[in-house]
CSV table of C-alpha atoms in Angstrom, one decimal:
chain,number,residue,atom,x,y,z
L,20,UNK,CA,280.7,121.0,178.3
L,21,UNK,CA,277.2,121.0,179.7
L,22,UNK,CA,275.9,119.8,175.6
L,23,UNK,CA,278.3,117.0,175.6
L,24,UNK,CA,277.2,115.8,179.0
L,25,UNK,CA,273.6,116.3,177.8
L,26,UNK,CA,274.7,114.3,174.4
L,27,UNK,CA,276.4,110.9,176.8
L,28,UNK,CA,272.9,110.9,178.7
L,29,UNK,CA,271.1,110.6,175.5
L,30,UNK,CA,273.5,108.2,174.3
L,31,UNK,CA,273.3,106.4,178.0
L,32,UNK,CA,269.3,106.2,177.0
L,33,UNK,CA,269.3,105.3,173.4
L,34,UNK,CA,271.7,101.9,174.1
L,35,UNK,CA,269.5,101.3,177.5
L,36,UNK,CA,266.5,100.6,175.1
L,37,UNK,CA,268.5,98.7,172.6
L,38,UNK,CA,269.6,96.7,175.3
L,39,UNK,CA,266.4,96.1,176.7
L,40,UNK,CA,264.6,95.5,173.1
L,41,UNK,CA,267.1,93.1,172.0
L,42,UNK,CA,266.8,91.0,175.6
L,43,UNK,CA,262.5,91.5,174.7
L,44,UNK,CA,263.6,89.6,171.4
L,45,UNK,CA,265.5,86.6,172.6
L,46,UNK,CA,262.6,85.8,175.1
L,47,UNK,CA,260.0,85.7,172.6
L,48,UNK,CA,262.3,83.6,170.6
L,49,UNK,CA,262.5,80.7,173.6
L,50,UNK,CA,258.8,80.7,173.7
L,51,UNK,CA,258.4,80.2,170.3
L,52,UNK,CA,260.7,77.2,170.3
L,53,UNK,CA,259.3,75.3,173.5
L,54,UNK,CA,258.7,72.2,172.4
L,55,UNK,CA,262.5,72.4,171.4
L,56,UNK,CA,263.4,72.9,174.7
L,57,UNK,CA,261.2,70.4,176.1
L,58,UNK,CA,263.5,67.8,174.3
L,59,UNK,CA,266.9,69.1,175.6
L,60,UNK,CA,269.4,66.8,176.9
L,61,UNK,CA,270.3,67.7,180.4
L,62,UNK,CA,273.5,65.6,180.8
L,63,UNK,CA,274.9,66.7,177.3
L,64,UNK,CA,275.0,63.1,176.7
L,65,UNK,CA,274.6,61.7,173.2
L,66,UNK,CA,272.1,58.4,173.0
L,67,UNK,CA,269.0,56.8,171.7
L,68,UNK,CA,266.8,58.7,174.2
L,69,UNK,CA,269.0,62.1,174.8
L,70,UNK,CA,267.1,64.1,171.8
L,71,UNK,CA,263.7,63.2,172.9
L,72,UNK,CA,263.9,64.5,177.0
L,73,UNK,CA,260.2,65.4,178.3
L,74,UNK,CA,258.5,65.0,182.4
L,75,UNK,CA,255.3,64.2,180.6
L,76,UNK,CA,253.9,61.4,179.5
L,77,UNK,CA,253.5,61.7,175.8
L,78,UNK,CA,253.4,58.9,173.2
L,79,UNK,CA,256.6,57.5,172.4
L,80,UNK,CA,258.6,59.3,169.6
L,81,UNK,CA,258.7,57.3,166.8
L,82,UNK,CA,262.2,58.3,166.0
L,83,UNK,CA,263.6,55.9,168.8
L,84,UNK,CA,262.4,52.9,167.3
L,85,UNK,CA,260.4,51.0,170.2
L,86,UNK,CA,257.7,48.5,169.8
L,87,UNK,CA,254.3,49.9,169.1
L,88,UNK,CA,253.3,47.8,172.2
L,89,UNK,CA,254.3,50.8,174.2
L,90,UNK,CA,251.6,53.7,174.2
L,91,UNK,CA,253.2,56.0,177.1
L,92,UNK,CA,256.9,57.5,177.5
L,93,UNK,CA,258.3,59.8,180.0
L,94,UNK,CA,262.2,60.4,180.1
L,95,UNK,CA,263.6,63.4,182.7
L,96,UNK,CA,266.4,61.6,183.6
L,97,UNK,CA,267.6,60.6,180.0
L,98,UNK,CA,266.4,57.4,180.9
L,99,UNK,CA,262.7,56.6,179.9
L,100,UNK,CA,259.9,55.3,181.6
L,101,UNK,CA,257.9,53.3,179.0
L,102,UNK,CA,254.2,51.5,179.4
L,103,UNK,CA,251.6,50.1,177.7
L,104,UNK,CA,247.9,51.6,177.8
L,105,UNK,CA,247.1,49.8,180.9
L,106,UNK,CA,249.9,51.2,183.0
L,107,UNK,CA,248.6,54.1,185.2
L,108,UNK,CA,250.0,57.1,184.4
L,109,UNK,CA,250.9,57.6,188.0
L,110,UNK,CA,253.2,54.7,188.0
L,111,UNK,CA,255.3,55.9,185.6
L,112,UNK,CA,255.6,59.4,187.4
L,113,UNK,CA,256.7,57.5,190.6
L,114,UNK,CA,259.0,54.9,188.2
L,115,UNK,CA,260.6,58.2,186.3
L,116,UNK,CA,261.5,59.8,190.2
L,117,UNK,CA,262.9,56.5,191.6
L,118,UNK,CA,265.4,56.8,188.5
L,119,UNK,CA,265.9,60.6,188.9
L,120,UNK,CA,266.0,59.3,192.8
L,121,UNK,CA,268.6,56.8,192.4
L,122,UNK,CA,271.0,58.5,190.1
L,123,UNK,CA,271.4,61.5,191.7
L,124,UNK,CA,274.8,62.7,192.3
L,125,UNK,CA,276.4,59.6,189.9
L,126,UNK,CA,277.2,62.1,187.1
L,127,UNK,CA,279.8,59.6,185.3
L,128,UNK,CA,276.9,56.4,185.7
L,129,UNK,CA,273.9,58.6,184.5
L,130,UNK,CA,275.9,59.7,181.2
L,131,UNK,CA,276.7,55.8,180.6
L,132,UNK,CA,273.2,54.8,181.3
L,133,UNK,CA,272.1,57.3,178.7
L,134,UNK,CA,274.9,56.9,175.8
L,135,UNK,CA,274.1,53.2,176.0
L,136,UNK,CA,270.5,53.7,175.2
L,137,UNK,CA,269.4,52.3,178.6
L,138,UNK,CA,265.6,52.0,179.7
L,139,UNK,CA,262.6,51.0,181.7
L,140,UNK,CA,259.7,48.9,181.0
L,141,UNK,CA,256.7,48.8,183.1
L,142,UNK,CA,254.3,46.1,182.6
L,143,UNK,CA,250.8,46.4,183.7
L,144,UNK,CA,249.1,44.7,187.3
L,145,UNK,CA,248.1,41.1,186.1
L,146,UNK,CA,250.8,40.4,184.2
L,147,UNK,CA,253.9,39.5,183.8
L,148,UNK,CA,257.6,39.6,182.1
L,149,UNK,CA,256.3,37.6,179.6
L,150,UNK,CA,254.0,40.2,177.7
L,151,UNK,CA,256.8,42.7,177.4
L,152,UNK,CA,258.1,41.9,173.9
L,153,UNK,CA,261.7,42.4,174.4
L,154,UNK,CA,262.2,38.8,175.4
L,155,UNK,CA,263.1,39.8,178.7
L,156,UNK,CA,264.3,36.3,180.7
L,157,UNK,CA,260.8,35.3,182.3
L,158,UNK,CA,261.8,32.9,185.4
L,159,UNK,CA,259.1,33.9,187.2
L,160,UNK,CA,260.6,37.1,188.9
L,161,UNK,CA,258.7,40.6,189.3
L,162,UNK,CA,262.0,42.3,187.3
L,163,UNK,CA,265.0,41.7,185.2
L,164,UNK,CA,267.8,43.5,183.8
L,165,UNK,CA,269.5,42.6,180.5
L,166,UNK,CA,272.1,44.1,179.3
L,167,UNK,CA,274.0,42.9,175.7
L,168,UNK,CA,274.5,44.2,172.3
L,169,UNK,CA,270.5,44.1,171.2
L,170,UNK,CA,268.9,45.1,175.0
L,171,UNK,CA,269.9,47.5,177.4
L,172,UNK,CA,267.0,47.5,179.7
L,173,UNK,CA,265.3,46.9,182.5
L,174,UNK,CA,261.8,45.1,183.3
L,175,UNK,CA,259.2,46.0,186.5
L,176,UNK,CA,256.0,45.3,187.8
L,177,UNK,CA,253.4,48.2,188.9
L,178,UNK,CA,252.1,47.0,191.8
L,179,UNK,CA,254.8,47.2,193.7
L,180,UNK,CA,255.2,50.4,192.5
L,181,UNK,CA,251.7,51.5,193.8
L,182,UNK,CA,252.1,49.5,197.0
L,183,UNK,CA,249.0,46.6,195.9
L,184,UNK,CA,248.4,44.5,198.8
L,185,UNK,CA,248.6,41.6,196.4
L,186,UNK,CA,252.6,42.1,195.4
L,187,UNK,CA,254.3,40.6,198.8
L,188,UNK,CA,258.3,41.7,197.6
L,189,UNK,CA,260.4,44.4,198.3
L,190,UNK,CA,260.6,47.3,195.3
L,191,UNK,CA,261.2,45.5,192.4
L,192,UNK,CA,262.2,48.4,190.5
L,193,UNK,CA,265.1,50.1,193.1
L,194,UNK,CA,266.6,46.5,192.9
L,195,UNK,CA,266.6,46.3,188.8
L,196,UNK,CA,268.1,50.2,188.9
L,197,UNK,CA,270.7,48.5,191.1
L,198,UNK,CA,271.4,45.8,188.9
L,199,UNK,CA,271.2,48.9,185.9
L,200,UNK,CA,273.8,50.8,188.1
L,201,UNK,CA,276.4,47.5,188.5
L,202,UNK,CA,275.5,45.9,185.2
L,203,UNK,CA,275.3,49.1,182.7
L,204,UNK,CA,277.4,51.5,184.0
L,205,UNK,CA,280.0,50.3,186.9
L,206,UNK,CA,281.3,48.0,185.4
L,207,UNK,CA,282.5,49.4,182.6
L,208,UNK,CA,283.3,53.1,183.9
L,209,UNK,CA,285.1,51.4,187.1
L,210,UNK,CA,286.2,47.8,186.3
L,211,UNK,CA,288.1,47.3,189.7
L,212,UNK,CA,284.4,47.6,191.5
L,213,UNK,CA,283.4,43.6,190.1
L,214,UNK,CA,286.1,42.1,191.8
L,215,UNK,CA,285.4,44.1,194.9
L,216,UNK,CA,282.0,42.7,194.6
L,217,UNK,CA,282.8,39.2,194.1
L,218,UNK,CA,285.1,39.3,197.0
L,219,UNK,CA,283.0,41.0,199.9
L,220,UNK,CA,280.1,38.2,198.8
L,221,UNK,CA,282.3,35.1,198.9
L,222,UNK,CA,283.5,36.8,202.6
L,223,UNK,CA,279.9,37.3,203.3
L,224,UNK,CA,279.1,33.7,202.6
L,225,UNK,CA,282.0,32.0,203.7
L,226,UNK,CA,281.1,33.7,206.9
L,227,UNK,CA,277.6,32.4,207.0
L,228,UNK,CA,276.0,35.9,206.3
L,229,UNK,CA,272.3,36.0,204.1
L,230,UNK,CA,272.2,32.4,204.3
L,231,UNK,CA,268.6,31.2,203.3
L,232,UNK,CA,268.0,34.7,201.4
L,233,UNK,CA,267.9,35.8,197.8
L,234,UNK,CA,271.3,37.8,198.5
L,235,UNK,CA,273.5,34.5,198.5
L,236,UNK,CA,272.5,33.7,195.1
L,237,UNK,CA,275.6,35.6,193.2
L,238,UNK,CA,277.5,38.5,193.4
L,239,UNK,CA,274.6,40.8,191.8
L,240,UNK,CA,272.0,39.6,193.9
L,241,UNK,CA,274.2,40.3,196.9
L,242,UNK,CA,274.2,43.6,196.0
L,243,UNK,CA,270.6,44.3,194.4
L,244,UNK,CA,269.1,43.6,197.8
L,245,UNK,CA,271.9,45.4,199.6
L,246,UNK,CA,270.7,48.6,197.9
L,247,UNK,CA,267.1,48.1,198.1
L,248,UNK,CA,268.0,47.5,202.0
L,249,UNK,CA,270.1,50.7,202.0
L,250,UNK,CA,267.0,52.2,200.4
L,251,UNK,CA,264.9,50.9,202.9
L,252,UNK,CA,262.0,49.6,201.2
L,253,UNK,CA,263.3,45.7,201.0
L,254,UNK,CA,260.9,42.8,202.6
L,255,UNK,CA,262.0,42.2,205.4
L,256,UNK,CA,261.3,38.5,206.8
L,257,UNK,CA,262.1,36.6,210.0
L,258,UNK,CA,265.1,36.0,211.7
L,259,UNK,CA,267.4,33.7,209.8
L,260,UNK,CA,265.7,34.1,206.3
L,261,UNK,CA,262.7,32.7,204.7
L,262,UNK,CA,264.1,31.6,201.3
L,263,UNK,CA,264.3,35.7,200.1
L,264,UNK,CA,264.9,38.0,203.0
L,265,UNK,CA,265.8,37.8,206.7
L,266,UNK,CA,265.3,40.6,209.2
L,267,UNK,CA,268.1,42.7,208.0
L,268,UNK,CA,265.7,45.9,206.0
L,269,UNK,CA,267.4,49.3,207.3
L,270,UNK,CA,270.8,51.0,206.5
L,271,UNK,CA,271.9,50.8,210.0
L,272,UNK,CA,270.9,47.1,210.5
L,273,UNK,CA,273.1,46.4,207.2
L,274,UNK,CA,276.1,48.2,208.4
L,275,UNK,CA,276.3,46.1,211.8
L,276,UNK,CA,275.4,43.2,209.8
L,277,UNK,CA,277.4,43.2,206.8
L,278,UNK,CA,279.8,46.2,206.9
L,279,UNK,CA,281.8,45.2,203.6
L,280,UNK,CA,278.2,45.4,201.2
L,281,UNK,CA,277.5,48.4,203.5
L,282,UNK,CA,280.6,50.5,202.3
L,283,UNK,CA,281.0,49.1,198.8
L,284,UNK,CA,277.4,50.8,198.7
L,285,UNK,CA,278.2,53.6,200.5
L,286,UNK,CA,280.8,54.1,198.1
L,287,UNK,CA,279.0,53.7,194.3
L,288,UNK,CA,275.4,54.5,195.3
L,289,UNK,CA,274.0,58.0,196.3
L,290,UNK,CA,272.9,58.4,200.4
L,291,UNK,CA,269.7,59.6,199.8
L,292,UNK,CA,266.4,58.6,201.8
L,293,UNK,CA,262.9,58.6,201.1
L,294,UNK,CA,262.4,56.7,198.0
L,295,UNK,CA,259.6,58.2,196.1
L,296,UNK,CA,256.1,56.9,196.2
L,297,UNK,CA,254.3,55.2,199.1
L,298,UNK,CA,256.5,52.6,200.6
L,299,UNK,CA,257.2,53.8,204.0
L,300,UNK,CA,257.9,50.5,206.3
L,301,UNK,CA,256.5,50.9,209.6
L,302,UNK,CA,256.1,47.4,210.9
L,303,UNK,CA,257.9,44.2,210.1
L,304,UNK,CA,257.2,40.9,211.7
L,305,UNK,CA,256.7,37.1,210.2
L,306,UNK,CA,253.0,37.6,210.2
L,307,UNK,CA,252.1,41.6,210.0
L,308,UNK,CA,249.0,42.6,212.2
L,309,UNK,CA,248.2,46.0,210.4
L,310,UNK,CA,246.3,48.7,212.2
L,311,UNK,CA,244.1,50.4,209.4
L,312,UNK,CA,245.9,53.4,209.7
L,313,UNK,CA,249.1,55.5,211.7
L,314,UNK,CA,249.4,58.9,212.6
L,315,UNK,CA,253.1,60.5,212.8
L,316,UNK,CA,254.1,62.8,215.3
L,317,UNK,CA,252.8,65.6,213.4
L,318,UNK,CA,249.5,64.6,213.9
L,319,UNK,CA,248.8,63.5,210.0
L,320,UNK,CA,247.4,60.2,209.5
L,321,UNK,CA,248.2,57.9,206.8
L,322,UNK,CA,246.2,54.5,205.2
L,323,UNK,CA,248.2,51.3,206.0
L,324,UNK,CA,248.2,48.4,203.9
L,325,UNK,CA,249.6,45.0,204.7
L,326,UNK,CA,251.9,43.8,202.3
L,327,UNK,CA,253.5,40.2,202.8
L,328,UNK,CA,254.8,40.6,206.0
L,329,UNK,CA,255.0,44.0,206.3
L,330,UNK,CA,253.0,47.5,207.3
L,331,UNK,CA,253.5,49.8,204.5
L,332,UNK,CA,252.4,53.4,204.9
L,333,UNK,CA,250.8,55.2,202.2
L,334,UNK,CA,251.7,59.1,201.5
């Protein structure tokens, strides 16, 4: 009795180290294959971008076919950020976690987005639509989103992005991710959600709501600057409207305001705050007076810089 008892201990050993050599094996395997799992596809989704998955900017692979006007491509999300050599580096970090930012939690819109082959181009400060070579519709806007059989894709400035004093708009790229959202995904995954739309704007209008603003332009408009005002980082301008915003800019001002945009929001869009990067609206007001910096209640102090009509706060 005692030798067989001796014997299962030995046996107890002998597959311990098996055990433990075999697990020793499959982890120097992973390293060796890290570029592999660099590229992995988080959503399982299958699409022009979904092979080639990477958080740093590297040059874009050539096996996804864009023009060689682009030099820099991040994709986390499965949705790349894409740039020529004169975009900063750190604007496509911030661009790549507004996306991550904006889809969280919209499993079924994400996995559209990426099976469709949907992405983001960045053009440089100083330029415009125009030197993007997709053809992207240049009327003069900071962003556009086309999607059709040849382009799935969105357009957006930098400075914006980076908060320049010079770009006096809201955040060009949360609305185009909105229209990305409506245009690429909900309306094909949830039909019914158009003709919600188109019926909470003509009730908004016929009521005399976003009169004088960008918003009453159509249906997608409505909602673009709905969700860049659920966002918080919208324009805000004076009382009544200027042309492009009025002094609706927060969540809670756009629930008392317009309750219909608010839930239809509320309902297709994630509830997350703090949009990544430096917008942080302090002030509002028709004509800013800007303090050269704030300090928050924690006793850190942050730059400010004026921005159209606006105090922004820089991280």
């Amino acid at each position: 009795m005692k030798n067989f008892y001796l014997l299962n201990i030995k046996w107890f050993y002998f597959l311990g180290f098996i055990l433990f050599t075999l697990q020793g094996c499959q982890k120097d395997d992973s390293n060796g294959t890290e570029d592999e799992s660099i590229y992995e596809d988080p959503n399982n989704s299958s699409g022009r971008f979904s092979e080639f998955i990477t958080c740093s900017i590297i040059s874009p692979p050539n096996e996804v076919g864009l023009s060689s006007y682009y030099k820099k491509y991040i994709n986390c999300s499965g949705i790349p950020i894409i740039g020529n050599a004169d975009v900063p580096d750190e604007a496509l970090q911030i661009a790549s976690e507004t996306v991550e930012f904006m889809l969280t939690g919209l499993g079924n819109v994400r996995n559209k987005l990426i099976s469709d082959g949907n992405y983001v181009a960045l053009y440089p400060e100083g330029g415009s639509i125009g030197d993007l070579p997709e053809n992207f519709t240049n009327n003069g806007n900071t962003g556009n989103y086309t999607n059709n059989n040849t382009l799935k894709a969105a357009a957006s400035d930098v400075a914006s992005l980076l908060c320049r004093p010079e770009a006096g708009y809201g955040h060009t790229l949360v609305h185009e991710i909105a229209h990305m959202i409506d245009g690429g995904a909900l309306r094909f995954i949830s039909p019914a959600s158009q003709s919600e739309l188109s019926n909470l704007y003509n009730q908004a209008i016929s009521s005399g709501k976003w009169n004088n603003t960008y918003a009453s332009t159509n249906p997608q408009e409505y909602l673009a600057e709905g969700v860049t005002i659920w966002y918080g980082v919208n324009w805000i301008g004076p009382e009544g409207g200027d042309g492009l915003r009025n002094e609706i800019g927060t969540r809670g001002q756009l629930q008392i305001y317009d309750s219909g945009l608010y839930n239809f929001i509320n309902n297709y869009f994630n509830n997350k705050t703090a949009v990544p990067g430096c917008r942080e609206p302090v002030i509002s007001g028709t004509t800013a007076n800007c303090p050269p910096t704030i300090t928050d209640i924690d006793g850190n102090e942050y730059e400010i810089v004026n921005i159209g009509p606006m105090c922004w706060m820089k991280e």
